[in-house]
Tab-separated table of C-alpha atoms in Angstrom:
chain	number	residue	atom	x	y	z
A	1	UNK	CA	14.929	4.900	-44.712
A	2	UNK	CA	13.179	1.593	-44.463
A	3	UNK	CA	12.331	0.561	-40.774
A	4	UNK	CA	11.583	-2.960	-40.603
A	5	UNK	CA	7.685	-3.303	-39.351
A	6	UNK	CA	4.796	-4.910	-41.569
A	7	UNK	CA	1.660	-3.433	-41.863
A	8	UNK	CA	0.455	-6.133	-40.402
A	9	UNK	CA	1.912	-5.368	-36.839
A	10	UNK	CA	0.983	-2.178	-36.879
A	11	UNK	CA	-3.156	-3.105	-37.880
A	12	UNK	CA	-2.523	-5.568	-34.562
A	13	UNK	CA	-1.302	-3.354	-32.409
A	14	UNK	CA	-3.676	-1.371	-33.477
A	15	UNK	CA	-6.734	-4.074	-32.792
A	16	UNK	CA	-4.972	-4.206	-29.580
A	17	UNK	CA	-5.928	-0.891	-28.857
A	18	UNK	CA	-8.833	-0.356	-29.908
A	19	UNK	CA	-10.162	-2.835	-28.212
A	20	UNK	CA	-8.208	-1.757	-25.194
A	21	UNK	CA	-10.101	1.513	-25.309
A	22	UNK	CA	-13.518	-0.259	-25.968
A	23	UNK	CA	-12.751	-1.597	-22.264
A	24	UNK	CA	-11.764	1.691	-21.244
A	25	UNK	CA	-14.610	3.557	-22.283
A	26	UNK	CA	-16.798	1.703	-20.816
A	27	UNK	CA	-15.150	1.650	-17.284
A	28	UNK	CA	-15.247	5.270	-17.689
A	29	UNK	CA	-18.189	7.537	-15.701
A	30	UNK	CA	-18.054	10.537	-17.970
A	31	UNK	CA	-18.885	10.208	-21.449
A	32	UNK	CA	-15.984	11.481	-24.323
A	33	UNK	CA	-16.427	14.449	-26.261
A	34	UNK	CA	-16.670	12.338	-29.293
A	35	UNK	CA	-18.046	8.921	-29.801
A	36	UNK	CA	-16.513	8.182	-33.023
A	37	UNK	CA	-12.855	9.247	-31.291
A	38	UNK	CA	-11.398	7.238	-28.235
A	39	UNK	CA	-8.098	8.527	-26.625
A	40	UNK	CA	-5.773	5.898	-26.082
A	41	UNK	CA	-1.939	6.217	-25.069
A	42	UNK	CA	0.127	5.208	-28.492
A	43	UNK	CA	3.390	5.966	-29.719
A	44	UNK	CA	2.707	7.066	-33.317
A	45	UNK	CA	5.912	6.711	-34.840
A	46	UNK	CA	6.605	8.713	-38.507
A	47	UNK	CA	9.935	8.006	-40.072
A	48	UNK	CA	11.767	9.982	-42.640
A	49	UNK	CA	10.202	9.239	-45.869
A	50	UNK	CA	9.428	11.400	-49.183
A	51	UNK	CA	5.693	10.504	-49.080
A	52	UNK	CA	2.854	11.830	-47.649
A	53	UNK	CA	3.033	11.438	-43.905
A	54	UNK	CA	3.722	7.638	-43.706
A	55	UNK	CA	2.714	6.243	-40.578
A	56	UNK	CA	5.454	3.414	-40.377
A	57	UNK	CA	4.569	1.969	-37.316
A	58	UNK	CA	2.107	2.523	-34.304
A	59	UNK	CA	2.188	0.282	-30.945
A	60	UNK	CA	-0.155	0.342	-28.262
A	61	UNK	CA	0.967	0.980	-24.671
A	62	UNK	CA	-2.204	-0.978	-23.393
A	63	UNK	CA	-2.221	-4.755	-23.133
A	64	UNK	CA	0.220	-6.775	-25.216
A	65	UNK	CA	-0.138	-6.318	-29.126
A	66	UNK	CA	2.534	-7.695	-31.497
A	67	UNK	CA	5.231	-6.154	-29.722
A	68	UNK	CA	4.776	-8.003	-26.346
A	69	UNK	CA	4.753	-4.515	-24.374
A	70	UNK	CA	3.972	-4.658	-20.788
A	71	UNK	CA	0.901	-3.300	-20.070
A	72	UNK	CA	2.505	-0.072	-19.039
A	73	UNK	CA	5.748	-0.334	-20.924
A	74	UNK	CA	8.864	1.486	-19.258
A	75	UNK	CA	11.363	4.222	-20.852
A	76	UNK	CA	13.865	1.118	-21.264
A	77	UNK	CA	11.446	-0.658	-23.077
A	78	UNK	CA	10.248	2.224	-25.169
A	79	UNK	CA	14.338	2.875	-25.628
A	80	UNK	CA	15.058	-0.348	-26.695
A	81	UNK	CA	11.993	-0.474	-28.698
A	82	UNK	CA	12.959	3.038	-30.886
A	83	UNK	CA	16.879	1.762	-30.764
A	84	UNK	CA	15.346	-1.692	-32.462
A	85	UNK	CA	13.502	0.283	-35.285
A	86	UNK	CA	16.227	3.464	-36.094
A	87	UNK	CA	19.527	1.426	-35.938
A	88	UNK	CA	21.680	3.372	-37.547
A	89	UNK	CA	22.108	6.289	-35.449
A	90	UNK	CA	23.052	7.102	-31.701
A	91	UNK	CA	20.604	6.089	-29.364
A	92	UNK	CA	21.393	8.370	-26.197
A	93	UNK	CA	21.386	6.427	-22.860
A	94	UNK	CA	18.190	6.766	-20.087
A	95	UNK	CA	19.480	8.300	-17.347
A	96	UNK	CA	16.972	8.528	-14.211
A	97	UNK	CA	17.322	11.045	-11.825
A	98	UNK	CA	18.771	10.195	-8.416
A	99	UNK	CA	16.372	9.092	-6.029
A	100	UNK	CA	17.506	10.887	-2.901
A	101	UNK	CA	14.210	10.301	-0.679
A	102	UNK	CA	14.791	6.512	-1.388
A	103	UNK	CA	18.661	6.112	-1.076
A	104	UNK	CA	18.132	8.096	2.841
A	105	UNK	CA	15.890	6.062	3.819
A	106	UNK	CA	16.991	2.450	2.838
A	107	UNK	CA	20.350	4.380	4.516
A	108	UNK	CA	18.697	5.507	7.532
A	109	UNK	CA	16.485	2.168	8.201
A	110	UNK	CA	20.132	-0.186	7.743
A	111	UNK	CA	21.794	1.885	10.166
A	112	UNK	CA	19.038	2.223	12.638
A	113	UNK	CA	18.563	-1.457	12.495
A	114	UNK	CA	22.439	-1.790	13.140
A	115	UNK	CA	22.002	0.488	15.687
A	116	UNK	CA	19.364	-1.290	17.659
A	117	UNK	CA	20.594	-4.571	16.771
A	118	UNK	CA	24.085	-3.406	18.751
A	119	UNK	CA	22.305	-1.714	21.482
A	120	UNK	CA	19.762	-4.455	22.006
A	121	UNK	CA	22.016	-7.448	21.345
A	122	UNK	CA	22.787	-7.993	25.254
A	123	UNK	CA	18.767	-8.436	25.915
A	124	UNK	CA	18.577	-10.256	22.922
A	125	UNK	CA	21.123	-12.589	22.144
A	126	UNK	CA	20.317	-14.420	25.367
A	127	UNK	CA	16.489	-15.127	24.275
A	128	UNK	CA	17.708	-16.239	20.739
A	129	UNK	CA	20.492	-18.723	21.737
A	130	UNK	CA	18.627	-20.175	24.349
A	131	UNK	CA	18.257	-23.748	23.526
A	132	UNK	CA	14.899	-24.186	25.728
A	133	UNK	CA	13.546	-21.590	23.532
A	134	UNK	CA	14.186	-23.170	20.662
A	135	UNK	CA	13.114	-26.475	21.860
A	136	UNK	CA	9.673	-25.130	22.469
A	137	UNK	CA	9.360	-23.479	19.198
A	138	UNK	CA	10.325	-26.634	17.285
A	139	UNK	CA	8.474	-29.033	19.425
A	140	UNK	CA	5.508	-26.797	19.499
A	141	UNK	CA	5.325	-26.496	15.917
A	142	UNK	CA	6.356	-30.472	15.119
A	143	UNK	CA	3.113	-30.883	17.493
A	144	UNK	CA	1.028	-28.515	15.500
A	145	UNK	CA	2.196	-30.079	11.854
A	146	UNK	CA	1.699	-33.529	12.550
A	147	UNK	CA	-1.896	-33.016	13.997
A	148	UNK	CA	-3.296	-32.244	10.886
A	149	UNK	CA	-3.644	-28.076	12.150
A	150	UNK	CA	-3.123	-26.752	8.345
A	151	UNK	CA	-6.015	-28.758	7.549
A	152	UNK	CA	-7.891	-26.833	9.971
A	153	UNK	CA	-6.707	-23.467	8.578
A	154	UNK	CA	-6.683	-24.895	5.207
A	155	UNK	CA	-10.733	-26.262	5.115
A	156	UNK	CA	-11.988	-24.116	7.745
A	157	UNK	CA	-13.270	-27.124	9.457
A	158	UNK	CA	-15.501	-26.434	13.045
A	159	UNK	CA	-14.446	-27.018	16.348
A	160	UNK	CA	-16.736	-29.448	17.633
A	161	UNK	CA	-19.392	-31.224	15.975
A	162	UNK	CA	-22.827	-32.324	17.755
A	163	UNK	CA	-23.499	-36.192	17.909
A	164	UNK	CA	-26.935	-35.571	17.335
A	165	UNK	CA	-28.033	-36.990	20.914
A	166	UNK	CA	-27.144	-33.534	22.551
A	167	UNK	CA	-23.571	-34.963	23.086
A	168	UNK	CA	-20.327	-33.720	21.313
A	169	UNK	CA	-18.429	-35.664	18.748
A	170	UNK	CA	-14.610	-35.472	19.100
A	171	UNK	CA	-13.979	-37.191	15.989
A	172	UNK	CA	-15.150	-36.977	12.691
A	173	UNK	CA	-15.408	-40.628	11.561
A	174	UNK	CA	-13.305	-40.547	8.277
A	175	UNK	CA	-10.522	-39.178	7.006
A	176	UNK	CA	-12.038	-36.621	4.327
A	177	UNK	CA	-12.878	-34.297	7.324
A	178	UNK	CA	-11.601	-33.776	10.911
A	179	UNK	CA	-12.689	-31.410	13.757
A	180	UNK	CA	-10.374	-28.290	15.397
A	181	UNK	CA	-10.939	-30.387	18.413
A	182	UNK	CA	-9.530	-33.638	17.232
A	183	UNK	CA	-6.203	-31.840	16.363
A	184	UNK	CA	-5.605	-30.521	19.429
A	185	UNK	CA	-6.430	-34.316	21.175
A	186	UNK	CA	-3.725	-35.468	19.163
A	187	UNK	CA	-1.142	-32.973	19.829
A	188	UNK	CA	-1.508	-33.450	23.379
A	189	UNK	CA	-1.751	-37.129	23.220
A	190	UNK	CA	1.749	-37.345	21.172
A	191	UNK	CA	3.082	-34.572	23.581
A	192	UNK	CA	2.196	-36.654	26.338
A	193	UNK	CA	3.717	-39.658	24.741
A	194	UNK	CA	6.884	-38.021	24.156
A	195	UNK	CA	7.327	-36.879	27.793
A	196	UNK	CA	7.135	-40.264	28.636
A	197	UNK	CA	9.374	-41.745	25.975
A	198	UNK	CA	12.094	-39.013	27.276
A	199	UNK	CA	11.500	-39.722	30.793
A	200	UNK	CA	11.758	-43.558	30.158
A	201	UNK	CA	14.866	-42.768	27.885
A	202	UNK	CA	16.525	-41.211	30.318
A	203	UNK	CA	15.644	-43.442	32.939
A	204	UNK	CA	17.193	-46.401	30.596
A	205	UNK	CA	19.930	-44.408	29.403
A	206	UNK	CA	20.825	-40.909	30.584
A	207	UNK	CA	24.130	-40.703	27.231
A	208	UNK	CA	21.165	-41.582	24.626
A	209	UNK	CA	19.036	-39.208	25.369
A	210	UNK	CA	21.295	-36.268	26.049
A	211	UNK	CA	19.909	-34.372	22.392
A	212	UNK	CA	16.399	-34.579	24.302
A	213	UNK	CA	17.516	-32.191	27.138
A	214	UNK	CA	15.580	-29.019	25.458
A	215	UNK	CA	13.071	-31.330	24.660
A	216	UNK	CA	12.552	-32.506	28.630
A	217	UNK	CA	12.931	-29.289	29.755
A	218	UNK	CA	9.872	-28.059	27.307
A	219	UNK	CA	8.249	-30.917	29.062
A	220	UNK	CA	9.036	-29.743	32.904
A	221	UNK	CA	6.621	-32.192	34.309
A	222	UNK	CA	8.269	-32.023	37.714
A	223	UNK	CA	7.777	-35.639	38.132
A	224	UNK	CA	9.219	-36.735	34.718
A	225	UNK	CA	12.051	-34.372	35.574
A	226	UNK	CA	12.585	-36.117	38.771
A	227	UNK	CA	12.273	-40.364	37.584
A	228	UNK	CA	16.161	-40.397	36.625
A	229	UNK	CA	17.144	-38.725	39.306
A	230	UNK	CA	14.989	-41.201	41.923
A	231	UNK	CA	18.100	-42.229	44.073
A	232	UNK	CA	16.441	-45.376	45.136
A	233	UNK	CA	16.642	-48.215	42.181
A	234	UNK	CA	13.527	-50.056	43.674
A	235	UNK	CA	11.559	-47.184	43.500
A	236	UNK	CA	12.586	-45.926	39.885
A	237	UNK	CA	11.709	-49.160	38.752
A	238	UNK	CA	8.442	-48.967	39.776
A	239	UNK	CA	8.317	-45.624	38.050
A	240	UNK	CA	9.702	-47.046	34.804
A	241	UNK	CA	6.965	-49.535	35.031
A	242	UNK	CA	4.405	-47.060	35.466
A	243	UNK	CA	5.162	-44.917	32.991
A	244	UNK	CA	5.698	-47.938	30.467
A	245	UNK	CA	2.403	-48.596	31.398
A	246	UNK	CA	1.360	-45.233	31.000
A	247	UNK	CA	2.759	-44.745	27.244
A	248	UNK	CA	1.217	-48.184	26.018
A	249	UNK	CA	-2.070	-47.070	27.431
A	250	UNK	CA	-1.526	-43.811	25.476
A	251	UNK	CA	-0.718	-45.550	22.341
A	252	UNK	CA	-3.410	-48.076	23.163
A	253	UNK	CA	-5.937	-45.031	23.253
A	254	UNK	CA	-4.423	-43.180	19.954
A	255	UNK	CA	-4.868	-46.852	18.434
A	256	UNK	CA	-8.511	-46.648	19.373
A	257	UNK	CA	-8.910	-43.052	17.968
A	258	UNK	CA	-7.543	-44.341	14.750
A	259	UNK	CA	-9.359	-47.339	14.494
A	260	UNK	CA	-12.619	-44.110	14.768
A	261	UNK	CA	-11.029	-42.724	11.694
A	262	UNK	CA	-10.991	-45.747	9.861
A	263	UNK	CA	-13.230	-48.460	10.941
A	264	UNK	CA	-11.680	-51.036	8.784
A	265	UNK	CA	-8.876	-50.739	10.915
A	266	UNK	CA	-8.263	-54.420	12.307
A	267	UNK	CA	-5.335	-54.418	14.833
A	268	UNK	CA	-6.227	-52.843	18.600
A	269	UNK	CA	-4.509	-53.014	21.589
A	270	UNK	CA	-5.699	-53.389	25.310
A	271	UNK	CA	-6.941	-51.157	27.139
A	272	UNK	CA	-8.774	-49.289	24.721
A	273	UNK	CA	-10.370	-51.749	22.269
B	1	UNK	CA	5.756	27.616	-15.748
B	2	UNK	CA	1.759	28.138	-17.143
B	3	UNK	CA	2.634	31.131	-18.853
B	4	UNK	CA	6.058	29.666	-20.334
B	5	UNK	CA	3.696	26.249	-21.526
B	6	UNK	CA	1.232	29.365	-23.141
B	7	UNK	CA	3.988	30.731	-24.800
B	8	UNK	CA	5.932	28.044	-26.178
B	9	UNK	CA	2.196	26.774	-27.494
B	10	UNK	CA	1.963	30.570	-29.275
B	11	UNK	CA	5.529	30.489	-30.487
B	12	UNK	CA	4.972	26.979	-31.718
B	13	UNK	CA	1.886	27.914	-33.286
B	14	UNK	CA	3.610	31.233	-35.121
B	15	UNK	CA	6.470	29.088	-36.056
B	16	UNK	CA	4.018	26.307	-37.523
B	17	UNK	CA	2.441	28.787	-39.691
B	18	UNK	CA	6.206	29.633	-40.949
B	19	UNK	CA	7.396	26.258	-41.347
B	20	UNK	CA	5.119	25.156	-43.750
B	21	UNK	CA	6.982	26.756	-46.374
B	22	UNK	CA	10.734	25.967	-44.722
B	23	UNK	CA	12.523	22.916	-45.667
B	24	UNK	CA	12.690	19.416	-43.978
B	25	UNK	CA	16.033	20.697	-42.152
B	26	UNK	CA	14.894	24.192	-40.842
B	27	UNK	CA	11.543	22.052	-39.454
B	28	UNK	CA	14.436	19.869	-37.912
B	29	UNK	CA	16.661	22.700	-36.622
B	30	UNK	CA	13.117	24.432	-34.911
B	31	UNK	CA	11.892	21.559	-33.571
B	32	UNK	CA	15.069	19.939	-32.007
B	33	UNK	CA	15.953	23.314	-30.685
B	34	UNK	CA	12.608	23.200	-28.917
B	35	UNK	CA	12.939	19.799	-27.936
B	36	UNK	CA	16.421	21.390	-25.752
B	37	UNK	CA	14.472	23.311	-23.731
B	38	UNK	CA	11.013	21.040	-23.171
B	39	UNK	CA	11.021	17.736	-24.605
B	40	UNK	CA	9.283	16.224	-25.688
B	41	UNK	CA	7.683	18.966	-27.287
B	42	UNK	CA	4.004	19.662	-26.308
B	43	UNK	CA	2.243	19.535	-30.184
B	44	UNK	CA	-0.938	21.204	-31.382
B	45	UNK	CA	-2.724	20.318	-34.580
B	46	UNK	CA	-0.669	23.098	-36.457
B	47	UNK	CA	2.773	21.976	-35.145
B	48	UNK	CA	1.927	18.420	-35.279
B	49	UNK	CA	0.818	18.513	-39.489
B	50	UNK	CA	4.203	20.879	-39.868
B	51	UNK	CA	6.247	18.500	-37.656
B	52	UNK	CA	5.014	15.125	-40.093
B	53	UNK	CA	5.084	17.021	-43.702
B	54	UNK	CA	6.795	15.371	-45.980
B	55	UNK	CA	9.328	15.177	-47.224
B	56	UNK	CA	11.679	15.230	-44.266
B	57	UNK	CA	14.909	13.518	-43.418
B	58	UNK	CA	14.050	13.333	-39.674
B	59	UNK	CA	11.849	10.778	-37.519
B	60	UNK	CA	8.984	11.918	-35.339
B	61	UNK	CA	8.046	9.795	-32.251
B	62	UNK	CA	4.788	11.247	-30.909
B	63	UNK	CA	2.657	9.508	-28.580
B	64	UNK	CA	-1.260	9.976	-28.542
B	65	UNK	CA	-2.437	10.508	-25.512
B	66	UNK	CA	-4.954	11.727	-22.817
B	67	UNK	CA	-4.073	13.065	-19.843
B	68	UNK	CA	-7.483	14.902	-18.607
B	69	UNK	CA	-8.856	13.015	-15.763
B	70	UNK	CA	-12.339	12.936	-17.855
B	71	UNK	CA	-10.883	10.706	-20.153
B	72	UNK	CA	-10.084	8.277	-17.387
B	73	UNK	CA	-7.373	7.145	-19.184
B	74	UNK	CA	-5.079	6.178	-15.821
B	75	UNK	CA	-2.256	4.437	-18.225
B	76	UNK	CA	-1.587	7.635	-20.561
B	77	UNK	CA	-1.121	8.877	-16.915
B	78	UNK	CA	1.254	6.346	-15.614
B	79	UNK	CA	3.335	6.618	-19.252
B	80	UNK	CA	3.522	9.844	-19.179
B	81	UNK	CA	6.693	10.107	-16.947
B	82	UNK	CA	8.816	7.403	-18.098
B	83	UNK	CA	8.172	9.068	-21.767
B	84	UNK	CA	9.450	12.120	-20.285
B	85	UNK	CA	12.133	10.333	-18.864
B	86	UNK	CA	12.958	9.042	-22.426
B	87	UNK	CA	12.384	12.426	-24.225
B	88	UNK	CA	14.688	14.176	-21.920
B	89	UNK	CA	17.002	11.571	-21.673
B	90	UNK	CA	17.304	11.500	-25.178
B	91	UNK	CA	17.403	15.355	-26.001
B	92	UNK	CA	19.922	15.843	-23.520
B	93	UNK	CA	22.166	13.083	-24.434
B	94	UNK	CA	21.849	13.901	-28.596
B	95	UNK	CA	22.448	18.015	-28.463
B	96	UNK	CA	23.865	17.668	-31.539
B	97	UNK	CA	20.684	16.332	-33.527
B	98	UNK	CA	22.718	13.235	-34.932
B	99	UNK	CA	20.052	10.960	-34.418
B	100	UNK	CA	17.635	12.665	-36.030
B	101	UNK	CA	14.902	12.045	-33.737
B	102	UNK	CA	12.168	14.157	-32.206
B	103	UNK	CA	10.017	12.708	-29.449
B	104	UNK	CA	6.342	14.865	-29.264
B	105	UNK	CA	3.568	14.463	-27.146
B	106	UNK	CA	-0.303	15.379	-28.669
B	107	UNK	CA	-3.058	15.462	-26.363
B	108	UNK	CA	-6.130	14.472	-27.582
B	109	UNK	CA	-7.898	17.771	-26.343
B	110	UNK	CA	-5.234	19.399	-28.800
B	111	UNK	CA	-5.694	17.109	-31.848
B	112	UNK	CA	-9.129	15.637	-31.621
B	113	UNK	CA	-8.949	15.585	-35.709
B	114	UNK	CA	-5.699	14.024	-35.708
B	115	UNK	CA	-6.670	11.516	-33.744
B	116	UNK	CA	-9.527	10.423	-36.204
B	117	UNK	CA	-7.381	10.380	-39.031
B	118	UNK	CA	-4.448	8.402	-37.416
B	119	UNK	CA	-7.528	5.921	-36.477
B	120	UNK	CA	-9.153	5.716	-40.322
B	121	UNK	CA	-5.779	5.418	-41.760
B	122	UNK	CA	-4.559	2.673	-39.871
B	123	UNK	CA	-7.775	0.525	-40.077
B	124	UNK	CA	-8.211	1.827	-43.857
B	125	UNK	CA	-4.390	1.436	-44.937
């Protein structure tokens, strides 16, 4: 019976292995028996044939070769492997044993989980559905994304930065490199500037702004909270004023920290030039 | 289970030095009898030239290996059970012998020789 390998594969596979156990000699602490002689894990393969031992085919179960084995090749593999080379004959099934200790306990962990999840669902359900929570979460981590705080993580950048005067830089001047600080600024300056837009929102519009309701009550700045609900229309214009005036001069001052960033910047708003 | 291994090697040993002179099909019938009760079978120099004489109308899978911790060979290790898997898997789902297959294992503290020759004649061949 003729199985259908060249010579050729086998001498690769055979390089393969060889050189494999070159590697694995010398990561070895205790020297072998016998120089000449390296153990290495191989499938020597003899078919029925009416010569002298004929070595038909030999594949290494160490990295690759012409067979494209894993490096540590599974009983499937090996299976379909042997089915490949004897085809015509039965080529009984694998059949692993039943892995008790890991059925009970993926069966154990689902139903303690369902367990707890049932039990615990009263104390938790409330704390997951709770739109404020939510609101926090989202805005917290809109505020984190947008002020460059993967950067941070990403680059490893410091805190602060000296000015060389004995003072404390805030801002790195370009935009190749920012400071922990700087992010944090920022995030408060656009938190700040949307607790104003939502208080002005509402003060303009209560239907608008009716999504924002998580978002105001993440804000709870009592006297945000409190500017639609001013009873008196002379005095809640006064506070729409002031806040207007407030969120320009906070725009006016983010202007100012991006005109730090990039000098060539031309446009700049009052008060912060 | 250390005394069964000892005996199976003696009785494998005794029934190399017979088999020499028995045909390819009585070296079949021995060996895939053995390979019922332990597969794949554990070979020694003896069993492993008897197992691969020619001719024979049988095919021989045997892997090479080295499972001694001094060798430090940690993948003959990790094979070792999925070829057992395979052996048994095989031996117990081909009672019958139709395939004509026998899956062996040599150590290479059991056939240092061997594995020299299966070396030279794959780099000389």
């Amino acid at each position: 019976m003729a199985l259908p390998l060249h010579r050729a594969q086998c001498l690769a596979n055979h390089a393969t292995c060889s050189l494999a156990s070159k590697q694995l000699r010398s990561y070895s602490s205790s020297p072998l028996p016998r120089a000449r002689t390296r153990p290495c894990p191989r499938i020597l393969y003899t078919s029925s044939s009416t010569r002298g031992s004929s070595l038909i085919s030999l594949f290494s179960t160490l990295v690759g070769g012409a067979n494209q084995l894993p490096r540590t090749p599974s009983a499937e593999r090996v299976h379909a492997w042997l089915s490949r080379n004897l085809p015509d004959r039965p080529h009984p099934d694998i059949k692993r044993p039943f892995n008790w200790m890991r059925w009970g306990s993926a069966i154990t962990i689902v139903l303690g989980l369902g367990t707890l999840l049932a039990t615990a669902s009263p104390y938790i359900l409330p704390i997951v559905q709770n739109r404020n929570v939510w609101a926090a979460v989202s805005l917290i981590s809109i505020l984190l994304f947008i002020s460059g705080h993967m950067f941070n993580h990403i680059r490893r950048v410091p805190y602060v930065a000296g000015d060389g005067r004995g003072g404390i830089t805030y801002f790195s001047g370009n935009f190749q490199s920012q400071l922990g600080m700087e992010t944090q600024i920022i995030a408060a300056i656009c938190m700040f500037q949307a607790t104003t837009q939502c208080a002005l929102s509402i003060c303009i519009d209560t239907d608008s702004c009716l999504p924002t309701d998580g978002l105001l009550a993440f804000c709870a700045i009592a006297l945000i909270v409190k500017v639609p609900r001013i009873a008196d229309s002379g005095t809640q214009q006064v506070a729409v004023i002031a806040w207007s005036v407030v969120l320009f001069s906070m725009y006016s001052f983010m202007l100012s920290i991006f005109r730090i960033k990039n000098n060539g910047y031309p446009f700049s708003l009052p008060p912060f030039m | 289970m250390r005394l069964l291994k000892t005996l199976l090697s003696a009785a494998l040993l005794l029934a190399g030095a017979q088999a020499a002179k028995k045909s390819s099909a009585e070296r079949f019938n021995d060996f895939h009898a053995k390979s019922q009760t332990l597969s794949p079978v554990k070979l020694k120099e003896p069993s492993y030239k008897t197992l691969t004489t020619a001719p024979r109308d049988y095919t021989v899978a045997v892997l090479l290996t080295a499972l001694e911790t001094r060798f430090g060979c940690q993948l003959c290790q990790e094979f070792q059970p999925e070829y057992e898997l395979l052996a048994q898997s095989w031996a117990k789902g081909d009672k019958s012998g139709e395939s004509r297959l026998i899956f062996g294992t040599l150590d290479f503290v059991d056939g240092r020789d061997i594995f020299v020759q299966v070396r030279n004649g794959f780099t000389a061949a």
